[in-house]
Amino acid sequence: MSTENEGTAVPPAPSAPPVPVDAPAAPAPQGQPPQGQAPQGHAPQGPGPYGQDAQGQSAHGQGASGDAAHHGVSSSAPDPSWPPPPPPASPSYGDGGSGSGGWGSSYQQPAPKSGRGRGGLVAAILVAALAAGGLGGGLGYTLAKNNDENTGSTTVSASTSGGDVKRDPGTVAGTAAKALPSTVTIEAESNSGEGGTGTGFVFDKQGHIVTNNHVVAGAVDGGKLTATFPSGKKYDAEVVGHAQGYDVAVIKLKNAPGDLKPLTLGDSDKVAVGDATIAIGAPFGLSDTVTTGIISAKNRPVASSDGTGSQASYMSALQTDASINPGNSGGPLLDAQGNVIGINSAIQSTGNGGFGTGQSGSIGLGFAIPINQAEYVAQELIKTGKPVYAKIGASVSLDDSSDGAQITDQGAAPVEPGGPAAKAGLKPGDVITKLDDRVIDSGPTLIGEIWTHKPGDKVTITYERGGKERTVDLTLGSRVGDN
């Protein structure tokens, strides 16, 4: 399954202006009805195959590198080693017309347009809603008052206000209240002035924040990063390390406060389909938004890209139906107890734009990087600033198929001399159908599964050669860095 990363920044919607106090209406000219004008707005686009051809995706960590926000980086011809070609362009969230743009992909601040943009629409909607609410409330009060005077009926009120309601830790409200102070809205700006908005969460007391690579990639080379907490406190930040293939990045707050509370990390291996989920993020720039759902599936092979020609990231993802939209990228996916079980990273979406921005929104198909994998990646980035990938030392086809991952026979060394695959006797043309007990249906699926492991892990490979099925054990090697 190929999806688009979410998180493309959009200009934040302006607050609605206050509703003006009603003034006596001027009498209309006789014979003419009063004139009025309703506010106008704009009515408020996913995925494709894993790879482009049968060449050269490396399944040893020389798989596609997942910087979904590589602004201006074009893909190269397939290579049997690193890096691989990007997956084909998919419908995306940031560019309604072209089908490109991802959750962290760039945007150029548009020139103001006399209330015809998204902000104008939102403001108009809010104003209309407030005005209608005022009218309805006033009318309701008048009718109730008259009714009371005429019939003697009474109005029953609740004995306590909402502020007195006890919200236990196990409730969504209780969990959100505990987790929100440890989440941030990230704004990334490149040297060229292009920016993106995403989400992150507190990883440790030293000020490290975990997010998606595609959220901060534009600010890696001298750009500007800020992180804003729900309290309104805003901090400058810098990129500590980023992993394109994993789509994970770590940033660090400058002058971090001493009262940071890291979110508790759960165990994504123990998550079950049907478990409750809570997602926190800044969809369409609406910071500190909380949505709920369940785990819809596990080990979902996902190849994600922002559609700009940058290299893809691959994951064996947690699928959730919690509402995730552009801007949720990098935010935590929590279980019912408030433990982080994943990092929201991508969504599958329809081809229609929404909210007047040309970006697609949630249709209940969201994907998160399992936290067990993300935690390992984040720790390596904090230690060395570079990602470490597990590898088998063979290049596989990126063709979208259901037959398995075929080791390519093109390139100078499709099987790395002396690598794990070579030592295990694997050869070009072999089709890998299982890694341990996980069914492998394509090259990207194999890459995602390998990357859930650490270098040095022992795995069992099931493959077909000449129509016969064989198995072999091998120890995964390692590769440092994305290049």
PDB file of N, CA and C in Angstrom, residues 40-120:
ATOM      1  N   GLN A  40     -20.005  34.018   1.835  1.00  0.00           N
ATOM      2  CA  GLN A  40     -19.638  33.006   0.864  1.00  0.00           C
ATOM      3  C   GLN A  40     -18.312  32.387   1.234  1.00  0.00           C
ATOM      4  N   GLY A  41     -18.110  31.131   0.808  1.00  0.00           N
ATOM      5  CA  GLY A  41     -16.851  30.461   1.082  1.00  0.00           C
ATOM      6  C   GLY A  41     -16.564  29.452   0.014  1.00  0.00           C
ATOM      7  N   HIS A  42     -15.603  28.655   0.253  1.00  0.00           N
ATOM      8  CA  HIS A  42     -15.227  27.636  -0.726  1.00  0.00           C
ATOM      9  C   HIS A  42     -15.528  26.271  -0.140  1.00  0.00           C
ATOM     10  N   ALA A  43     -16.053  25.413  -0.981  1.00  0.00           N
ATOM     11  CA  ALA A  43     -16.258  24.081  -0.495  1.00  0.00           C
ATOM     12  C   ALA A  43     -14.909  23.379  -0.382  1.00  0.00           C
ATOM     13  N   PRO A  44     -14.808  22.601   0.689  1.00  0.00           N
ATOM     14  CA  PRO A  44     -13.516  21.925   0.753  1.00  0.00           C
ATOM     15  C   PRO A  44     -13.341  21.113  -0.529  1.00  0.00           C
ATOM     16  N   GLN A  45      -6.621  16.026  -1.554  1.00  0.00           N
ATOM     17  CA  GLN A  45      -7.361  15.012  -2.245  1.00  0.00           C
ATOM     18  C   GLN A  45      -6.678  13.867  -1.676  1.00  0.00           C
ATOM     19  N   GLY A  46      -4.538   9.562  -2.582  1.00  0.00           N
ATOM     20  CA  GLY A  46      -3.783   8.710  -1.686  1.00  0.00           C
ATOM     21  C   GLY A  46      -2.965   7.837  -2.579  1.00  0.00           C
ATOM     22  N   PRO A  47      -2.941   6.991  -2.743  1.00  0.00           N
ATOM     23  CA  PRO A  47      -1.866   6.035  -2.864  1.00  0.00           C
ATOM     24  C   PRO A  47      -1.768   5.288  -4.180  1.00  0.00           C
ATOM     25  N   GLY A  48      -0.637   4.745  -4.391  1.00  0.00           N
ATOM     26  CA  GLY A  48      -0.387   4.036  -5.621  1.00  0.00           C
ATOM     27  C   GLY A  48       0.511   2.867  -5.355  1.00  0.00           C
ATOM     28  N   PRO A  49       1.073   2.253  -6.357  1.00  0.00           N
ATOM     29  CA  PRO A  49       1.920   1.076  -6.164  1.00  0.00           C
ATOM     30  C   PRO A  49       3.195   1.402  -5.434  1.00  0.00           C
ATOM     31  N   TYR A  50       3.853   0.354  -4.947  1.00  0.00           N
ATOM     32  CA  TYR A  50       5.044   0.532  -4.134  1.00  0.00           C
ATOM     33  C   TYR A  50       6.217   1.088  -4.905  1.00  0.00           C
ATOM     34  N   GLY A  51       6.410   0.640  -6.116  1.00  0.00           N
ATOM     35  CA  GLY A  51       7.605   1.044  -6.834  1.00  0.00           C
ATOM     36  C   GLY A  51       7.306   1.282  -8.289  1.00  0.00           C
ATOM     37  N   GLN A  52       8.328   1.708  -9.006  1.00  0.00           N
ATOM     38  CA  GLN A  52       8.092   2.100 -10.380  1.00  0.00           C
ATOM     39  C   GLN A  52       8.501   1.036 -11.377  1.00  0.00           C
ATOM     40  N   ASP A  53       9.460   0.220 -11.039  1.00  0.00           N
ATOM     41  CA  ASP A  53       9.902  -0.774 -11.993  1.00  0.00           C
ATOM     42  C   ASP A  53      10.476  -1.959 -11.242  1.00  0.00           C
ATOM     43  N   ALA A  54      11.013  -2.862 -11.983  1.00  0.00           N
ATOM     44  CA  ALA A  54      11.502  -4.092 -11.372  1.00  0.00           C
ATOM     45  C   ALA A  54      12.939  -3.970 -10.965  1.00  0.00           C
ATOM     46  N   GLN A  55      13.421  -2.770 -10.801  1.00  0.00           N
ATOM     47  CA  GLN A  55      14.837  -2.608 -10.526  1.00  0.00           C
ATOM     48  C   GLN A  55      15.077  -2.186  -9.121  1.00  0.00           C
ATOM     49  N   GLY A  56      16.045  -2.659  -8.573  1.00  0.00           N
ATOM     50  CA  GLY A  56      16.941  -2.206  -7.585  1.00  0.00           C
ATOM     51  C   GLY A  56      16.510  -1.668  -6.268  1.00  0.00           C
ATOM     52  N   GLN A  57      15.357  -1.935  -5.682  1.00  0.00           N
ATOM     53  CA  GLN A  57      15.183  -1.475  -4.309  1.00  0.00           C
ATOM     54  C   GLN A  57      15.991  -2.365  -3.400  1.00  0.00           C
ATOM     55  N   SER A  58      16.822  -1.775  -2.594  1.00  0.00           N
ATOM     56  CA  SER A  58      17.623  -2.567  -1.687  1.00  0.00           C
ATOM     57  C   SER A  58      16.817  -2.945  -0.478  1.00  0.00           C
ATOM     58  N   ALA A  59      16.801  -4.210  -0.129  1.00  0.00           N
ATOM     59  CA  ALA A  59      16.048  -4.674   1.018  1.00  0.00           C
ATOM     60  C   ALA A  59      16.910  -4.749   2.234  1.00  0.00           C
ATOM     61  N   HIS A  60      18.066  -4.151   2.201  1.00  0.00           N
ATOM     62  CA  HIS A  60      18.938  -4.261   3.350  1.00  0.00           C
ATOM     63  C   HIS A  60      19.128  -2.908   3.995  1.00  0.00           C
ATOM     64  N   GLY A  61      18.091  -2.151   4.004  1.00  0.00           N
ATOM     65  CA  GLY A  61      18.282  -0.820   4.548  1.00  0.00           C
ATOM     66  C   GLY A  61      18.737   0.072   3.432  1.00  0.00           C
ATOM     67  N   GLN A  62      18.900  -0.509   2.261  1.00  0.00           N
ATOM     68  CA  GLN A  62      19.151   0.310   1.093  1.00  0.00           C
ATOM     69  C   GLN A  62      17.835   0.441   0.367  1.00  0.00           C
ATOM     70  N   GLY A  63      16.762   0.384   1.142  1.00  0.00           N
ATOM     71  CA  GLY A  63      15.441   0.608   0.616  1.00  0.00           C
ATOM     72  C   GLY A  63      15.223   2.084   0.483  1.00  0.00           C
ATOM     73  N   ALA A  64      14.022   2.426   0.087  1.00  0.00           N
ATOM     74  CA  ALA A  64      13.741   3.819  -0.180  1.00  0.00           C
ATOM     75  C   ALA A  64      13.869   4.635   1.060  1.00  0.00           C
ATOM     76  N   SER A  65      14.489   5.749   0.929  1.00  0.00           N
ATOM     77  CA  SER A  65      14.664   6.648   2.051  1.00  0.00           C
ATOM     78  C   SER A  65      13.472   7.564   2.151  1.00  0.00           C
ATOM     79  N   GLY A  66      12.935   7.692   3.375  1.00  0.00           N
ATOM     80  CA  GLY A  66      11.600   8.261   3.487  1.00  0.00           C
ATOM     81  C   GLY A  66      11.500   9.699   3.824  1.00  0.00           C
ATOM     82  N   ASP A  67      12.248  10.555   3.248  1.00  0.00           N
ATOM     83  CA  ASP A  67      12.076  11.973   3.525  1.00  0.00           C
ATOM     84  C   ASP A  67      10.914  12.489   2.705  1.00  0.00           C
ATOM     85  N   ALA A  68       9.765  12.543   3.341  1.00  0.00           N
ATOM     86  CA  ALA A  68       8.575  12.963   2.620  1.00  0.00           C
ATOM     87  C   ALA A  68       8.515  14.450   2.443  1.00  0.00           C
ATOM     88  N   ALA A  69       9.548  15.136   2.854  1.00  0.00           N
ATOM     89  CA  ALA A  69       9.533  16.578   2.678  1.00  0.00           C
ATOM     90  C   ALA A  69      10.831  17.044   2.071  1.00  0.00           C
ATOM     91  N   HIS A  70      11.376  16.255   1.149  1.00  0.00           N
ATOM     92  CA  HIS A  70      12.602  16.660   0.464  1.00  0.00           C
ATOM     93  C   HIS A  70      12.240  17.661  -0.590  1.00  0.00           C
ATOM     94  N   HIS A  71      12.181  18.909  -0.206  1.00  0.00           N
ATOM     95  CA  HIS A  71      11.737  19.926  -1.144  1.00  0.00           C
ATOM     96  C   HIS A  71      12.750  20.080  -2.277  1.00  0.00           C
ATOM     97  N   GLY A  72      12.257  19.902  -3.481  1.00  0.00           N
ATOM     98  CA  GLY A  72      13.078  20.160  -4.644  1.00  0.00           C
ATOM     99  C   GLY A  72      14.044  19.062  -4.973  1.00  0.00           C
ATOM    100  N   VAL A  73      13.936  17.899  -4.310  1.00  0.00           N
ATOM    101  CA  VAL A  73      14.847  16.803  -4.614  1.00  0.00           C
ATOM    102  C   VAL A  73      14.157  15.869  -5.580  1.00  0.00           C
ATOM    103  N   SER A  74      14.753  15.634  -6.699  1.00  0.00           N
ATOM    104  CA  SER A  74      14.142  14.755  -7.687  1.00  0.00           C
ATOM    105  C   SER A  74      14.730  13.373  -7.571  1.00  0.00           C
ATOM    106  N   SER A  75      13.943  12.386  -7.982  1.00  0.00           N
ATOM    107  CA  SER A  75      14.385  11.001  -7.884  1.00  0.00           C
ATOM    108  C   SER A  75      15.348  10.678  -9.012  1.00  0.00           C
ATOM    109  N   SER A  76      16.161   9.660  -8.793  1.00  0.00           N
ATOM    110  CA  SER A  76      17.132   9.230  -9.786  1.00  0.00           C
ATOM    111  C   SER A  76      16.735   7.880 -10.340  1.00  0.00           C
ATOM    112  N   ALA A  77      17.504   7.405 -11.300  1.00  0.00           N
ATOM    113  CA  ALA A  77      17.210   6.117 -11.913  1.00  0.00           C
ATOM    114  C   ALA A  77      17.390   5.019 -10.887  1.00  0.00           C
ATOM    115  N   PRO A  78      16.659   3.907 -11.025  1.00  0.00           N
ATOM    116  CA  PRO A  78      16.774   2.809 -10.071  1.00  0.00           C
ATOM    117  C   PRO A  78      18.213   2.345  -9.957  1.00  0.00           C
ATOM    118  N   ASP A  79      18.579   2.000  -8.744  1.00  0.00           N
ATOM    119  CA  ASP A  79      19.939   1.570  -8.453  1.00  0.00           C
ATOM    120  C   ASP A  79      19.853   0.307  -7.617  1.00  0.00           C
ATOM    121  N   PRO A  80      20.689  -0.694  -7.868  1.00  0.00           N
ATOM    122  CA  PRO A  80      20.601  -1.936  -7.088  1.00  0.00           C
ATOM    123  C   PRO A  80      21.036  -1.718  -5.665  1.00  0.00           C
ATOM    124  N   SER A  81      21.621  -0.595  -5.356  1.00  0.00           N
ATOM    125  CA  SER A  81      21.985  -0.342  -3.971  1.00  0.00           C
ATOM    126  C   SER A  81      21.210   0.849  -3.465  1.00  0.00           C
ATOM    127  N   TRP A  82      21.830   1.636  -2.590  1.00  0.00           N
ATOM    128  CA  TRP A  82      21.144   2.788  -1.985  1.00  0.00           C
ATOM    129  C   TRP A  82      21.420   4.048  -2.771  1.00  0.00           C
ATOM    130  N   PRO A  83      20.523   5.009  -2.956  1.00  0.00           N
ATOM    131  CA  PRO A  83      19.126   4.899  -2.560  1.00  0.00           C
ATOM    132  C   PRO A  83      18.266   4.350  -3.681  1.00  0.00           C
ATOM    133  N   PRO A  84      17.079   3.850  -3.365  1.00  0.00           N
ATOM    134  CA  PRO A  84      16.190   3.293  -4.388  1.00  0.00           C
ATOM    135  C   PRO A  84      15.374   4.398  -5.027  1.00  0.00           C
ATOM    136  N   PRO A  85      14.679   4.047  -6.108  1.00  0.00           N
ATOM    137  CA  PRO A  85      13.797   5.050  -6.738  1.00  0.00           C
ATOM    138  C   PRO A  85      12.577   5.248  -5.877  1.00  0.00           C
ATOM    139  N   PRO A  86      11.909   6.384  -6.055  1.00  0.00           N
ATOM    140  CA  PRO A  86      10.701   6.630  -5.273  1.00  0.00           C
ATOM    141  C   PRO A  86       9.529   5.856  -5.821  1.00  0.00           C
ATOM    142  N   PRO A  87       8.507   5.674  -4.996  1.00  0.00           N
ATOM    143  CA  PRO A  87       7.305   5.035  -5.520  1.00  0.00           C
ATOM    144  C   PRO A  87       6.616   5.998  -6.469  1.00  0.00           C
ATOM    145  N   PRO A  88       5.733   5.486  -7.303  1.00  0.00           N
ATOM    146  CA  PRO A  88       5.060   6.369  -8.242  1.00  0.00           C
ATOM    147  C   PRO A  88       4.205   7.376  -7.510  1.00  0.00           C
ATOM    148  N   ALA A  89       3.974   8.485  -8.209  1.00  0.00           N
ATOM    149  CA  ALA A  89       3.219   9.558  -7.586  1.00  0.00           C
ATOM    150  C   ALA A  89       1.839   9.071  -7.188  1.00  0.00           C
ATOM    151  N   SER A  90       1.403   9.486  -6.027  1.00  0.00           N
ATOM    152  CA  SER A  90       0.123   9.077  -5.514  1.00  0.00           C
ATOM    153  C   SER A  90      -0.715  10.303  -5.249  1.00  0.00           C
ATOM    154  N   PRO A  91      -2.021  10.120  -5.145  1.00  0.00           N
ATOM    155  CA  PRO A  91      -2.844  11.248  -4.762  1.00  0.00           C
ATOM    156  C   PRO A  91      -2.359  11.744  -3.415  1.00  0.00           C
ATOM    157  N   SER A  92      -2.315  13.010  -3.208  1.00  0.00           N
ATOM    158  CA  SER A  92      -1.718  13.514  -2.001  1.00  0.00           C
ATOM    159  C   SER A  92      -2.540  14.616  -1.393  1.00  0.00           C
ATOM    160  N   TYR A  93      -1.955  15.218  -0.368  1.00  0.00           N
ATOM    161  CA  TYR A  93      -2.716  16.152   0.423  1.00  0.00           C
ATOM    162  C   TYR A  93      -2.369  17.594   0.187  1.00  0.00           C
ATOM    163  N   GLY A  94      -1.284  17.880  -0.444  1.00  0.00           N
ATOM    164  CA  GLY A  94      -0.890  19.273  -0.500  1.00  0.00           C
ATOM    165  C   GLY A  94      -1.110  19.955  -1.817  1.00  0.00           C
ATOM    166  N   ASP A  95      -1.523  19.235  -2.836  1.00  0.00           N
ATOM    167  CA  ASP A  95      -1.618  19.870  -4.147  1.00  0.00           C
ATOM    168  C   ASP A  95      -2.786  19.257  -4.879  1.00  0.00           C
ATOM    169  N   GLY A  96      -3.944  19.811  -4.676  1.00  0.00           N
ATOM    170  CA  GLY A  96      -5.142  19.208  -5.220  1.00  0.00           C
ATOM    171  C   GLY A  96      -5.082  18.973  -6.698  1.00  0.00           C
ATOM    172  N   GLY A  97      -4.457  19.851  -7.449  1.00  0.00           N
ATOM    173  CA  GLY A  97      -4.457  19.690  -8.895  1.00  0.00           C
ATOM    174  C   GLY A  97      -3.485  18.661  -9.376  1.00  0.00           C
ATOM    175  N   SER A  98      -2.305  18.599  -8.758  1.00  0.00           N
ATOM    176  CA  SER A  98      -1.264  17.717  -9.260  1.00  0.00           C
ATOM    177  C   SER A  98      -1.201  16.408  -8.536  1.00  0.00           C
ATOM    178  N   GLY A  99      -1.903  16.278  -7.417  1.00  0.00           N
ATOM    179  CA  GLY A  99      -1.821  15.038  -6.667  1.00  0.00           C
ATOM    180  C   GLY A  99      -0.530  14.918  -5.923  1.00  0.00           C
ATOM    181  N   SER A 100       0.115  16.000  -5.587  1.00  0.00           N
ATOM    182  CA  SER A 100       1.355  15.932  -4.842  1.00  0.00           C
ATOM    183  C   SER A 100       1.264  16.780  -3.607  1.00  0.00           C
ATOM    184  N   GLY A 101       2.261  16.584  -2.758  1.00  0.00           N
ATOM    185  CA  GLY A 101       2.313  17.343  -1.520  1.00  0.00           C
ATOM    186  C   GLY A 101       1.932  16.459  -0.379  1.00  0.00           C
ATOM    187  N   GLY A 102       2.686  16.469   0.697  1.00  0.00           N
ATOM    188  CA  GLY A 102       2.426  15.564   1.798  1.00  0.00           C
ATOM    189  C   GLY A 102       2.216  16.296   3.090  1.00  0.00           C
ATOM    190  N   TRP A 103       2.158  15.557   4.189  1.00  0.00           N
ATOM    191  CA  TRP A 103       1.868  16.153   5.483  1.00  0.00           C
ATOM    192  C   TRP A 103       2.925  17.140   5.874  1.00  0.00           C
ATOM    193  N   GLY A 104       4.123  16.937   5.431  1.00  0.00           N
ATOM    194  CA  GLY A 104       5.154  17.878   5.813  1.00  0.00           C
ATOM    195  C   GLY A 104       5.703  18.599   4.618  1.00  0.00           C
ATOM    196  N   SER A 105       5.034  18.483   3.475  1.00  0.00           N
ATOM    197  CA  SER A 105       5.570  19.106   2.282  1.00  0.00           C
ATOM    198  C   SER A 105       5.387  20.608   2.343  1.00  0.00           C
ATOM    199  N   SER A 106       6.139  21.284   1.488  1.00  0.00           N
ATOM    200  CA  SER A 106       6.247  22.724   1.620  1.00  0.00           C
ATOM    201  C   SER A 106       5.045  23.454   1.055  1.00  0.00           C
ATOM    202  N   TYR A 107       4.929  24.697   1.515  1.00  0.00           N
ATOM    203  CA  TYR A 107       3.959  25.568   0.887  1.00  0.00           C
ATOM    204  C   TYR A 107       4.532  26.965   0.866  1.00  0.00           C
ATOM    205  N   GLN A 108       4.073  27.752  -0.057  1.00  0.00           N
ATOM    206  CA  GLN A 108       4.467  29.150  -0.110  1.00  0.00           C
ATOM    207  C   GLN A 108       3.282  29.960   0.391  1.00  0.00           C
ATOM    208  N   GLN A 109       3.531  30.783   1.390  1.00  0.00           N
ATOM    209  CA  GLN A 109       2.435  31.566   1.951  1.00  0.00           C
ATOM    210  C   GLN A 109       1.730  32.344   0.846  1.00  0.00           C
ATOM    211  N   PRO A 110       0.447  32.094   0.617  1.00  0.00           N
ATOM    212  CA  PRO A 110      -0.250  32.794  -0.457  1.00  0.00           C
ATOM    213  C   PRO A 110      -0.516  34.243  -0.092  1.00  0.00           C
ATOM    214  N   ALA A 111      -0.665  35.052  -1.144  1.00  0.00           N
ATOM    215  CA  ALA A 111      -0.992  36.452  -0.903  1.00  0.00           C
ATOM    216  C   ALA A 111      -2.421  36.537  -0.388  1.00  0.00           C
ATOM    217  N   PRO A 112      -2.696  37.519   0.491  1.00  0.00           N
ATOM    218  CA  PRO A 112      -4.061  37.659   1.024  1.00  0.00           C
ATOM    219  C   PRO A 112      -5.067  37.831  -0.094  1.00  0.00           C
ATOM    220  N   LYS A 113      -6.232  37.225   0.079  1.00  0.00           N
ATOM    221  CA  LYS A 113      -7.265  37.297  -0.952  1.00  0.00           C
ATOM    222  C   LYS A 113      -8.599  37.706  -0.337  1.00  0.00           C
ATOM    223  N   SER A 114      -8.808  38.854  -0.050  1.00  0.00           N
ATOM    224  CA  SER A 114     -10.061  39.400   0.435  1.00  0.00           C
ATOM    225  C   SER A 114     -11.095  38.386   0.887  1.00  0.00           C
ATOM    226  N   GLY A 115     -10.720  37.555   1.832  1.00  0.00           N
ATOM    227  CA  GLY A 115     -11.689  36.694   2.476  1.00  0.00           C
ATOM    228  C   GLY A 115     -12.119  35.512   1.670  1.00  0.00           C
ATOM    229  N   ARG A 116     -11.440  35.216   0.542  1.00  0.00           N
ATOM    230  CA  ARG A 116     -11.873  34.079  -0.269  1.00  0.00           C
ATOM    231  C   ARG A 116     -11.046  32.843  -0.006  1.00  0.00           C
ATOM    232  N   GLY A 117     -10.060  32.883   0.855  1.00  0.00           N
ATOM    233  CA  GLY A 117      -9.242  31.724   1.171  1.00  0.00           C
ATOM    234  C   GLY A 117      -9.882  30.903   2.271  1.00  0.00           C
ATOM    235  N   ARG A 118      -9.153  29.914   2.767  1.00  0.00           N
ATOM    236  CA  ARG A 118      -9.680  29.040   3.803  1.00  0.00           C
ATOM    237  C   ARG A 118      -9.971  29.803   5.066  1.00  0.00           C
ATOM    238  N   GLY A 119      -9.029  30.722   5.426  1.00  0.00           N
ATOM    239  CA  GLY A 119      -9.239  31.477   6.643  1.00  0.00           C
ATOM    240  C   GLY A 119     -10.521  32.278   6.560  1.00  0.00           C
ATOM    241  N   GLY A 120     -10.763  32.886   5.399  1.00  0.00           N
ATOM    242  CA  GLY A 120     -11.978  33.651   5.232  1.00  0.00           C
ATOM    243  C   GLY A 120     -13.199  32.774   5.373  1.00  0.00           C
TER     244      GLY A 120
END
